Coordinates of C-alpha atoms in Angstrom, one line a residue:
M1 CA -0.1 -0.1 0.0
P2 CA 1.1 3.7 -0.4
G3 CA 2.1 5.2 2.6
K4 CA -0.8 7.5 3.0
D5 CA -3.1 4.4 2.8
R6 CA -1.5 3.1 5.9
I7 CA -2.5 5.9 7.9
I8 CA -5.5 5.7 10.2
L9 CA -6.6 9.1 11.4
A10 CA -8.1 9.2 14.9
L11 CA -11.1 11.4 15.0
D12 CA -10.8 12.0 18.7
V13 CA -13.2 14.9 19.0
S14 CA -16.8 15.3 20.3
D15 CA -18.2 17.6 17.7
R16 CA -19.9 16.0 14.8
D17 CA -19.6 18.9 12.3
Y18 CA -15.8 19.2 13.1
A19 CA -15.2 15.5 12.7
L20 CA -17.2 15.6 9.1
H21 CA -15.1 18.6 8.3
L22 CA -11.9 16.8 9.0
V23 CA -13.3 13.8 6.8
D24 CA -13.8 16.0 4.0
E25 CA -10.5 17.9 4.2
L26 CA -8.2 14.9 5.0
K27 CA -9.9 12.0 3.3
E28 CA -7.4 11.9 0.2
Q29 CA -4.4 11.9 2.7
V30 CA -5.4 8.9 4.8
G31 CA -6.6 5.2 4.4
M32 CA -9.1 5.4 7.0
F33 CA -10.6 7.3 10.1
K34 CA -10.8 6.0 13.5
V35 CA -14.1 6.6 15.4
G36 CA -13.5 6.3 19.1
L37 CA -15.5 6.4 22.3
E38 CA -15.6 10.2 22.5
L39 CA -17.1 10.9 19.1
F40 CA -19.3 7.7 19.0
V41 CA -21.0 8.7 22.3
S42 CA -21.1 12.3 21.5
A43 CA -22.7 11.8 17.9
G44 CA -23.9 8.1 17.7
P45 CA -23.8 5.6 15.0
R46 CA -24.9 8.0 12.5
V47 CA -21.6 9.6 12.3
V48 CA -20.2 6.3 11.2
E49 CA -22.7 6.3 8.3
E50 CA -21.9 10.0 7.5
I51 CA -18.2 9.3 7.2
Q52 CA -18.7 6.4 4.9
A53 CA -21.3 8.1 2.7
R54 CA -18.2 10.5 2.0
G55 CA -16.2 7.6 0.6
A56 CA -14.1 7.1 3.6
R57 CA -13.4 3.9 5.4
V58 CA -14.0 3.5 9.1
F59 CA -12.2 1.8 12.0
L60 CA -14.5 1.7 14.8
D61 CA -12.4 1.7 17.9
L62 CA -14.8 0.9 20.9
K63 CA -12.5 -1.9 22.3
F64 CA -15.5 -4.3 23.2
H65 CA -14.8 -6.1 26.4
D66 CA -17.8 -7.8 28.1
I67 CA -19.3 -11.3 28.6
P68 CA -19.4 -13.2 25.2
H69 CA -23.2 -12.5 24.6
T70 CA -22.9 -8.8 24.9
M71 CA -19.7 -8.9 22.7
V72 CA -21.4 -10.7 20.1
R73 CA -24.4 -8.5 20.0
A74 CA -22.4 -5.2 19.9
S75 CA -20.0 -7.0 17.1
L76 CA -23.1 -7.6 15.0
Q77 CA -24.4 -4.1 15.3
A78 CA -20.9 -2.9 14.3
T79 CA -21.0 -5.2 11.2
R80 CA -24.4 -4.0 10.1
L81 CA -22.9 -0.5 10.2
G82 CA -20.4 -1.3 7.4
V83 CA -17.3 -0.4 9.1
H84 CA -14.1 -1.7 7.6
M85 CA -12.8 -2.9 10.9
F86 CA -13.5 -2.9 14.6
N87 CA -11.8 -4.0 17.7
V88 CA -12.3 -6.1 20.8
H89 CA -10.2 -6.6 24.1
T90 CA -8.4 -10.0 23.8
S91 CA -8.5 -10.0 27.5
A92 CA -12.1 -11.1 27.3
G93 CA -10.9 -14.5 26.5
L94 CA -10.7 -17.1 23.9
E95 CA -14.4 -18.1 24.1
A96 CA -15.5 -14.5 23.6
L97 CA -13.0 -14.0 20.7
R98 CA -14.3 -17.1 18.9
A99 CA -17.9 -16.2 19.5
V100 CA -17.4 -12.8 18.1
R101 CA -15.6 -14.1 14.9
E102 CA -18.3 -16.9 14.2
A103 CA -21.2 -14.5 14.7
V104 CA -20.0 -11.9 12.5
V105 CA -19.0 -14.6 9.6
G106 CA -22.3 -16.1 9.9
L107 CA -24.2 -12.7 9.6
C108 CA -22.2 -11.7 6.6
L109 CA -22.9 -15.0 5.0
K110 CA -26.6 -14.9 5.8
D111 CA -27.2 -11.3 5.0
N112 CA -24.4 -11.1 2.0
L113 CA -22.6 -8.2 3.9
P114 CA -19.0 -7.3 3.5
R115 CA -17.0 -8.7 6.3
P116 CA -15.2 -6.3 8.5
R117 CA -11.7 -7.0 9.9
I118 CA -11.9 -7.8 13.4
L119 CA -8.7 -6.9 15.5
G120 CA -7.7 -7.7 19.2
V121 CA -6.5 -5.2 21.4
T122 CA -3.4 -6.2 23.4
V123 CA -2.1 -3.9 25.9
L124 CA -2.7 -0.2 25.8
T125 CA 0.1 2.0 24.7
S126 CA -0.5 4.1 28.1
L127 CA 0.4 1.1 30.1
E128 CA 4.0 0.0 31.1
Q129 CA 5.6 -2.8 33.1
E130 CA 4.6 -1.4 36.6
E131 CA 0.9 -1.1 35.8
L132 CA 0.7 -4.8 34.6
R133 CA 2.3 -5.7 38.1
G134 CA -0.5 -3.8 39.7
F135 CA -3.0 -5.8 37.9
G136 CA -1.3 -8.8 39.1
I137 CA 0.7 -9.9 36.0
Q138 CA 4.0 -10.6 37.0
H139 CA 5.7 -11.8 33.5
S140 CA 7.0 -9.1 31.1
L141 CA 4.9 -6.7 29.3
R142 CA 6.2 -8.4 25.9
T143 CA 5.2 -11.8 27.0
H144 CA 1.8 -10.6 27.9
V145 CA 1.2 -9.0 24.5
R146 CA 2.6 -11.9 22.8
H147 CA 0.1 -14.2 24.9
L148 CA -2.9 -12.0 24.1
A149 CA -1.8 -11.8 20.4
S150 CA -2.0 -15.7 20.6
L151 CA -5.4 -15.7 21.8
A152 CA -6.5 -13.5 18.9
H153 CA -4.7 -15.8 16.4
R154 CA -6.4 -18.9 17.9
A155 CA -9.7 -17.3 17.8
G156 CA -9.4 -16.6 14.0
L157 CA -9.2 -12.8 14.5
D158 CA -7.6 -10.7 11.5
G159 CA -5.1 -9.2 13.6
V160 CA -4.3 -7.2 16.7
V161 CA -3.8 -3.6 18.0
A162 CA -0.2 -3.3 19.6
S163 CA 2.3 -0.7 20.3
G164 CA 5.2 -0.4 17.6
H165 CA 7.5 -1.6 20.1
E166 CA 6.0 -5.0 20.0
V167 CA 5.2 -5.1 16.2
A168 CA 8.3 -6.9 15.1
M169 CA 7.6 -9.7 17.8
I170 CA 4.2 -10.2 16.8
R171 CA 5.1 -10.3 13.1
N172 CA 7.8 -12.9 13.6
H173 CA 5.3 -15.2 15.7
F174 CA 2.3 -15.0 13.6
G175 CA 3.4 -14.3 10.0
K176 CA 2.7 -11.8 7.4
D177 CA -1.0 -12.2 6.9
F178 CA -1.8 -11.4 10.6
M179 CA -2.7 -7.6 10.6
I180 CA -1.1 -5.5 13.0
V181 CA -2.4 -2.0 13.8
A182 CA 0.0 0.5 15.8
P183 CA -1.3 3.2 17.8
G184 CA 0.6 5.5 20.0
I185 CA 2.4 7.1 16.7
R186 CA 4.2 10.5 17.4
V187 CA 6.2 12.4 15.0
S188 CA 9.1 14.3 16.2
W189 CA 7.3 17.7 16.5
S190 CA 4.7 15.9 18.9
P191 CA 4.6 15.4 22.6
P192 CA 3.9 12.0 23.8
D193 CA 1.0 12.9 26.1
D194 CA -0.4 10.2 28.2
Q195 CA 1.0 7.3 25.7
R196 CA 4.2 6.1 26.6
R197 CA 5.3 3.3 24.4
T198 CA 5.4 5.4 21.5
M199 CA 7.2 5.3 17.9
T200 CA 7.5 7.3 14.9
P201 CA 5.5 6.5 11.8
R202 CA 8.5 5.3 9.8
Q203 CA 9.9 3.2 12.8
A204 CA 6.5 1.4 13.1
L205 CA 6.2 0.6 9.4
R206 CA 9.7 -0.7 9.4
E207 CA 9.0 -2.9 12.2
G208 CA 6.2 -4.4 10.3
A209 CA 3.0 -2.5 11.2
D210 CA 0.2 -2.7 8.4
Y211 CA -1.3 0.6 9.7
I212 CA -0.3 3.3 12.1
V213 CA -2.7 5.5 14.2
L214 CA -2.3 9.3 14.3
G215 CA -4.3 11.6 16.2
R216 CA -3.2 14.4 18.3
A217 CA 0.0 14.4 16.4
V218 CA -2.0 15.6 13.3
L219 CA -5.0 17.2 14.9
A220 CA -3.1 19.3 17.2
Q221 CA -1.2 21.2 14.3
E222 CA -2.2 24.4 13.0
D223 CA -2.3 22.8 9.4
P224 CA -3.3 19.1 9.8
L225 CA -3.3 18.7 6.0
K226 CA 0.2 20.0 5.8
A227 CA 1.2 17.7 8.7
L228 CA -0.2 14.7 6.8
E229 CA 1.5 15.6 3.7
L230 CA 5.0 15.6 5.4
I231 CA 4.2 12.4 7.3
S232 CA 3.3 10.7 3.8
L233 CA 6.6 11.9 2.4
E234 CA 8.3 10.4 5.5
L235 CA 6.7 7.4 4.8
L236 CA 7.9 7.0 1.3
T237 CA 11.2 5.9 2.5
A238 CA 9.8 3.5 5.0

């Protein structure tokens, strides 16, 4: 894919009109837009449909994590929305992950719907080793990410969401067809904010990420379009 098509822009805003303005202005510079909790809670499912009506693809980033039945029901609604991909927490367990995949595949076959890609969230980029110990997890962060990625792989999910620091390890273990989306991407002119395990766009792609997620690193700039153009140029050498 061209570098720009591997960029997912996070619409981490609460204003529907502003979100749609960003889509109109930036859709030629990115491969997909991420709709997360803030925008979805503020604007509802309709904003997903409005983004897609503009010819843009949507990554629905709601990180479903509940009992299997509830996760399945939510995943079926995401599928009916027509999103390109959505995610679930791998820590929900193998049973829940398999149930989600089987239900989504069944619905798509039954109703002739395009099948969304399903990604498993491993460890959030805001967490480090010390926080894992606070959860009672004594093995290393990398070991934990590999374990969660293994659950996603065994369940038949399409891939995972993981920090750029774990991308090469996941790629080596699960092969080239296992999708990896790397959040926590920061360009040199952007502060890390609350994300700790960060990486530059070019580094993440060189490590083996299929997609990188950019949000504040672009939206906080005076000229987001110019920022994306600069990042796309950088990715030409990745």
